[in-house]
mmCIF file of C-alpha atoms in Angstrom:
data_model
loop_
_atom_site.group_PDB
_atom_site.id
_atom_site.type_symbol
_atom_site.label_atom_id
_atom_site.label_comp_id
_atom_site.label_asym_id
_atom_site.label_seq_id
_atom_site.Cartn_x
_atom_site.Cartn_y
_atom_site.Cartn_z
ATOM 1 C CA MET A 1 198.121 170.788 -15.136
ATOM 2 C CA THR A 2 198.873 172.627 -11.719
ATOM 3 C CA ASP A 3 198.483 176.278 -11.356
ATOM 4 C CA LYS A 4 201.922 176.550 -12.387
ATOM 5 C CA PRO A 5 203.040 174.182 -14.636
ATOM 6 C CA ARG A 6 206.463 172.169 -13.797
ATOM 7 C CA VAL A 7 208.948 172.243 -16.402
ATOM 8 C CA ALA A 8 212.358 170.209 -17.337
ATOM 9 C CA ILE A 9 214.567 171.658 -19.659
ATOM 10 C CA TYR A 10 216.646 169.131 -21.885
ATOM 11 C CA ALA A 11 220.209 170.603 -23.631
ATOM 12 C CA ARG A 12 222.525 169.396 -25.751
ATOM 13 C CA TYR A 13 225.751 170.166 -28.233
ATOM 14 C CA SER A 14 227.013 167.261 -30.258
ATOM 15 C CA THR A 15 230.832 167.120 -30.427
ATOM 16 C CA ASP A 16 233.958 167.722 -28.120
ATOM 17 C CA MET A 17 234.959 170.351 -31.170
ATOM 18 C CA GLN A 18 231.879 172.459 -30.177
ATOM 19 C CA ASN A 19 231.201 175.344 -27.536
ATOM 20 C CA PRO A 20 230.440 173.405 -24.009
ATOM 21 C CA LYS A 21 228.760 177.067 -23.488
ATOM 22 C CA SER A 22 226.190 175.924 -26.021
ATOM 23 C CA VAL A 23 224.715 174.049 -23.085
ATOM 24 C CA ASP A 24 224.264 176.847 -20.791
ATOM 25 C CA ASP A 25 223.232 179.041 -23.467
ATOM 26 C CA GLN A 26 220.192 176.543 -24.003
ATOM 27 C CA PHE A 27 219.413 176.321 -20.766
ATOM 28 C CA THR A 28 219.592 180.429 -20.240
ATOM 29 C CA GLU A 29 217.204 180.862 -23.387
ATOM 30 C CA CYS A 30 214.748 177.790 -22.220
ATOM 31 C CA ARG A 31 214.488 179.610 -18.219
ATOM 32 C CA LYS A 32 213.673 182.679 -19.960
ATOM 33 C CA TYR A 33 210.609 181.316 -21.655
ATOM 34 C CA ALA A 34 209.665 179.390 -18.897
ATOM 35 C CA GLU A 35 209.528 182.805 -16.720
ATOM 36 C CA ARG A 36 207.913 184.638 -19.634
ATOM 37 C CA ASN A 37 205.170 181.807 -19.526
ATOM 38 C CA GLY A 38 204.561 181.730 -15.558
ATOM 39 C CA TYR A 39 206.244 178.020 -15.488
ATOM 40 C CA GLU A 40 208.534 176.720 -12.951
ATOM 41 C CA VAL A 41 211.703 175.085 -13.931
ATOM 42 C CA VAL A 42 211.790 171.817 -11.597
ATOM 43 C CA GLN A 43 214.825 170.146 -13.462
ATOM 44 C CA GLU A 44 217.631 170.653 -15.815
ATOM 45 C CA TYR A 45 219.192 167.519 -18.196
ATOM 46 C CA ALA A 46 221.884 167.969 -20.287
ATOM 47 C CA ASP A 47 224.658 165.746 -22.338
ATOM 48 C CA ALA A 48 227.773 167.593 -23.124
ATOM 49 C CA GLY A 49 229.413 166.251 -26.468
ATOM 50 C CA LYS A 50 226.894 163.686 -27.620
ATOM 51 C CA SER A 51 225.599 162.838 -30.635
ATOM 52 C CA GLY A 52 221.913 163.088 -31.358
ATOM 53 C CA SER A 53 222.059 159.850 -32.987
ATOM 54 C CA LEU A 54 223.226 158.172 -30.089
ATOM 55 C CA ARG A 55 220.618 156.119 -28.014
ATOM 56 C CA ASP A 56 222.146 155.775 -24.709
ATOM 57 C CA ARG A 57 222.750 159.573 -23.571
ATOM 58 C CA PRO A 58 222.842 159.932 -19.925
ATOM 59 C CA GLY A 59 220.982 162.693 -19.400
ATOM 60 C CA PHE A 60 218.365 162.058 -22.411
ATOM 61 C CA GLN A 61 217.587 158.989 -20.573
ATOM 62 C CA ALA A 62 217.317 160.290 -17.089
ATOM 63 C CA LEU A 63 214.845 162.711 -18.947
ATOM 64 C CA LEU A 64 212.489 159.865 -20.270
ATOM 65 C CA THR A 65 212.762 157.849 -16.733
ATOM 66 C CA GLU A 66 211.398 160.973 -15.230
ATOM 67 C CA VAL A 67 208.682 161.758 -17.909
ATOM 68 C CA HIS A 68 207.250 158.396 -17.574
ATOM 69 C CA ALA A 69 207.220 158.984 -13.698
ATOM 70 C CA ARG A 70 204.889 162.050 -14.536
ATOM 71 C CA ALA A 71 207.266 164.073 -12.779
ATOM 72 C CA PHE A 72 206.873 167.077 -14.942
ATOM 73 C CA ASP A 73 203.973 168.812 -17.096
ATOM 74 C CA ILE A 74 206.231 170.362 -20.025
ATOM 75 C CA VAL A 75 209.771 169.253 -21.518
ATOM 76 C CA LEU A 76 211.268 172.239 -22.939
ATOM 77 C CA PHE A 77 214.074 172.420 -25.480
ATOM 78 C CA GLU A 78 215.715 174.664 -27.584
ATOM 79 C CA HIS A 79 214.641 172.599 -30.645
ATOM 80 C CA VAL A 80 213.428 169.266 -31.521
ATOM 81 C CA ASP A 81 216.844 167.899 -32.870
ATOM 82 C CA ARG A 82 218.440 168.295 -29.215
ATOM 83 C CA LEU A 83 216.464 165.501 -28.274
ATOM 84 C CA GLY A 84 217.882 163.539 -31.125
ATOM 85 C CA ARG A 85 218.515 163.809 -35.185
ATOM 86 C CA ASP A 86 216.242 160.667 -35.616
ATOM 87 C CA LEU A 87 212.571 160.594 -36.231
ATOM 88 C CA GLU A 88 211.795 157.371 -34.758
ATOM 89 C CA ARG A 89 213.397 158.389 -31.310
ATOM 90 C CA ALA A 90 211.904 161.674 -31.440
ATOM 91 C CA SER A 91 208.331 160.157 -32.014
ATOM 92 C CA HIS A 92 209.248 157.426 -29.477
ATOM 93 C CA PHE A 93 209.882 160.594 -26.714
ATOM 94 C CA TYR A 94 206.755 162.450 -27.893
ATOM 95 C CA LYS A 95 204.467 159.150 -27.273
ATOM 96 C CA ALA A 96 205.873 158.865 -23.925
ATOM 97 C CA ALA A 97 205.522 162.135 -23.339
ATOM 98 C CA THR A 98 201.725 162.165 -24.219
ATOM 99 C CA PHE A 99 201.082 159.072 -22.424
ATOM 100 C CA ALA A 100 202.269 160.935 -19.389
ATOM 101 C CA ASP A 101 200.089 163.745 -20.227
ATOM 102 C CA THR A 102 203.332 166.283 -20.854
ATOM 103 C CA GLU A 103 203.579 168.343 -23.553
ATOM 104 C CA VAL A 104 207.128 168.922 -25.392
ATOM 105 C CA HIS A 105 207.867 172.827 -26.308
ATOM 106 C CA GLN A 106 210.357 174.199 -28.329
ATOM 107 C CA LEU A 107 211.801 178.024 -28.195
ATOM 108 C CA GLY A 108 209.927 180.122 -30.896
ATOM 109 C CA LYS A 109 207.284 177.834 -31.353
ATOM 110 C CA GLY A 110 205.470 176.496 -28.245
ATOM 111 C CA LYS A 111 203.819 173.275 -27.724
ATOM 112 C CA LEU A 112 204.632 170.712 -30.639
ATOM 113 C CA GLY A 113 202.146 168.331 -32.072
ATOM 114 C CA LEU A 114 202.685 165.086 -33.631
ATOM 115 C CA LEU A 115 203.076 166.619 -37.032
ATOM 116 C CA ASP A 116 205.594 169.128 -35.736
ATOM 117 C CA ILE A 117 207.798 166.252 -34.529
ATOM 118 C CA GLY A 118 207.590 164.212 -37.565
ATOM 119 C CA ILE A 119 208.341 167.242 -40.012
ATOM 120 C CA MET A 120 210.974 168.499 -38.069
ATOM 121 C CA SER A 121 212.758 165.432 -36.919
ATOM 122 C CA THR A 122 212.578 164.102 -40.648
ATOM 123 C CA MET A 123 214.157 167.375 -41.508
ATOM 124 C CA ALA A 124 216.957 166.682 -38.557
ATOM 125 C CA GLU A 125 217.803 163.308 -39.971
ATOM 126 C CA MET A 126 217.787 164.350 -43.786
ATOM 127 C CA PHE A 127 220.407 166.706 -42.709
ATOM 128 C CA LEU A 128 222.313 164.176 -40.997
ATOM 129 C CA GLU A 129 222.312 161.876 -43.631
ATOM 130 C CA ASP A 130 223.381 164.611 -46.262
ATOM 131 C CA LEU A 131 226.313 165.669 -44.099
ATOM 132 C CA ALA A 132 227.316 162.149 -43.433
ATOM 133 C CA TYR A 133 227.304 161.983 -47.412
ATOM 134 C CA LYS A 134 229.553 165.276 -47.725
ATOM 135 C CA THR A 135 231.893 163.810 -45.110
ATOM 136 C CA ARG A 136 232.727 160.533 -46.919
ATOM 137 C CA ARG A 137 232.848 162.357 -50.429
ATOM 138 C CA GLY A 138 235.233 165.046 -48.405
ATOM 139 C CA LEU A 139 237.686 161.853 -47.221
ATOM 140 C CA ARG A 140 237.561 160.036 -50.620
ATOM 141 C CA GLY A 141 238.814 163.355 -52.114
ATOM 142 C CA LYS A 142 241.736 163.574 -49.832
ATOM 143 C CA PHE A 143 242.514 159.903 -50.672
ATOM 144 C CA ALA A 144 242.779 160.327 -54.093
ATOM 145 C CA ALA A 145 244.835 163.483 -53.834
ATOM 146 C CA GLY A 146 247.140 161.077 -51.717
ATOM 147 C CA GLN A 147 246.469 163.082 -48.644
ATOM 148 C CA SER A 148 245.838 161.687 -44.691
ATOM 149 C CA ALA A 149 242.121 161.726 -44.141
ATOM 150 C CA GLY A 150 242.629 162.388 -40.571
ATOM 151 C CA GLY A 151 243.283 160.028 -37.702
ATOM 152 C CA LYS A 152 246.831 159.171 -36.391
ATOM 153 C CA SER A 153 248.115 156.140 -37.277
ATOM 154 C CA TYR A 154 251.165 154.207 -35.589
ATOM 155 C CA GLY A 155 254.077 154.705 -37.748
ATOM 156 C CA TYR A 156 253.023 158.516 -38.744
ATOM 157 C CA ALA A 157 253.061 161.692 -37.675
ATOM 158 C CA LEU A 158 251.597 165.261 -39.151
ATOM 159 C CA ARG A 159 253.987 166.780 -41.229
ATOM 160 C CA VAL A 160 255.041 170.353 -39.443
ATOM 161 C CA GLY A 161 255.728 173.340 -41.961
ATOM 162 C CA PRO A 162 258.428 175.815 -41.593
ATOM 163 C CA ASP A 163 256.274 177.987 -39.258
ATOM 164 C CA GLY A 164 255.697 175.368 -36.837
ATOM 165 C CA LEU A 165 252.051 174.360 -37.819
ATOM 166 C CA ALA A 166 250.773 171.243 -38.758
ATOM 167 C CA GLN A 167 250.059 171.149 -42.358
ATOM 168 C CA LYS A 168 246.534 169.357 -42.528
ATOM 169 C CA GLY A 169 246.561 166.389 -45.035
ATOM 170 C CA GLN A 170 249.876 165.707 -44.490
ATOM 171 C CA ILE A 171 252.009 163.082 -43.155
ATOM 172 C CA ASP A 172 255.315 161.968 -42.366
ATOM 173 C CA ILE A 173 256.866 158.277 -41.342
ATOM 174 C CA THR A 174 257.944 158.168 -37.741
ATOM 175 C CA GLU A 175 261.177 155.841 -38.475
ATOM 176 C CA ASP A 176 261.200 154.582 -34.788
ATOM 177 C CA GLU A 177 257.727 153.433 -34.878
ATOM 178 C CA ALA A 178 257.949 152.475 -38.398
ATOM 179 C CA ALA A 179 260.486 149.622 -37.292
ATOM 180 C CA ILE A 180 257.929 148.173 -35.228
ATOM 181 C CA VAL A 181 255.440 148.317 -38.118
ATOM 182 C CA ARG A 182 258.260 146.570 -40.546
ATOM 183 C CA ARG A 183 259.149 144.129 -37.664
ATOM 184 C CA ILE A 184 255.361 143.067 -37.459
ATOM 185 C CA PHE A 185 254.997 142.459 -40.747
ATOM 186 C CA THR A 186 258.515 140.700 -41.814
ATOM 187 C CA GLU A 187 257.803 138.203 -38.620
ATOM 188 C CA TYR A 188 253.894 137.584 -39.826
ATOM 189 C CA ALA A 189 255.180 136.939 -43.468
ATOM 190 C CA SER A 190 257.758 134.635 -41.937
ATOM 191 C CA GLY A 191 255.159 132.454 -40.438
ATOM 192 C CA VAL A 192 255.168 133.891 -36.793
ATOM 193 C CA SER A 193 251.488 133.805 -35.461
ATOM 194 C CA PRO A 194 249.642 137.168 -34.373
ATOM 195 C CA LEU A 195 249.430 135.744 -30.803
ATOM 196 C CA LYS A 196 253.311 135.117 -30.668
ATOM 197 C CA ILE A 197 254.038 138.805 -32.462
ATOM 198 C CA ALA A 198 251.684 140.362 -29.732
ATOM 199 C CA ALA A 199 253.313 138.454 -26.873
ATOM 200 C CA GLN A 200 256.591 139.746 -27.938
ATOM 201 C CA LEU A 201 255.542 143.399 -28.376
ATOM 202 C CA ASN A 202 253.884 143.286 -24.954
ATOM 203 C CA ALA A 203 257.385 141.665 -23.375
#
C-alpha cells in the first residue's frame, strides 16, 4: 500500500421502492470512515435500484474492472450484502481483490477475511431465500382469498373505494378492454390463428 491508501467506495440499494438517498447515505458514512483512517477516496461506484442477486450491475462491473487493474488499495462498503446477496459472487469478488492485493473493508468491522465473507454472504443469501419463500406464501394466500396478487393485467383495473383510494388486492373488470379479451378468445376458439389475431389487433 502507499502512505495514503487509495479507496474505492461501493454503494447499492435494491429496488425503486427504496429511498434513492440510501446511496448518498452509504457514501457519506464510508467517506467518514476513510477520513478517520487517513485513507484517500479516489473513486465511488453505485448501483441504484439493482438487486444484489443481479450479476450485471454496471457500477459493480466497473468496480471489478478497476480492481483487476489494481487501481485501489481498499474497496469499502457499508455491508458485504451491498456487493451482493450471493455467496459465490461475493467470494469471487474477494478472490479478485486478494489477487490484486486489494483489501475489502466493511463499515464497523474493518478489513474482512475469507471467513468473514463466507459467513456474512451465506447469511445474506439465506435472508434472500427466506424472503422469496415468504413472498410466494403471501401470494398464494391472496389467490386463495380470491384477491389479486399484484401486477396489472389487461382487462382489469384496481378497485377504487368511496374515499378515492385504490383497494389493495381488489380488482374490477374494465369493460372496454374486456371486450378485446373476449374477442381474442372467441376468434381463437373459432379457428383463427394467433398470428392473424395479432395482425388484426395491430391493424
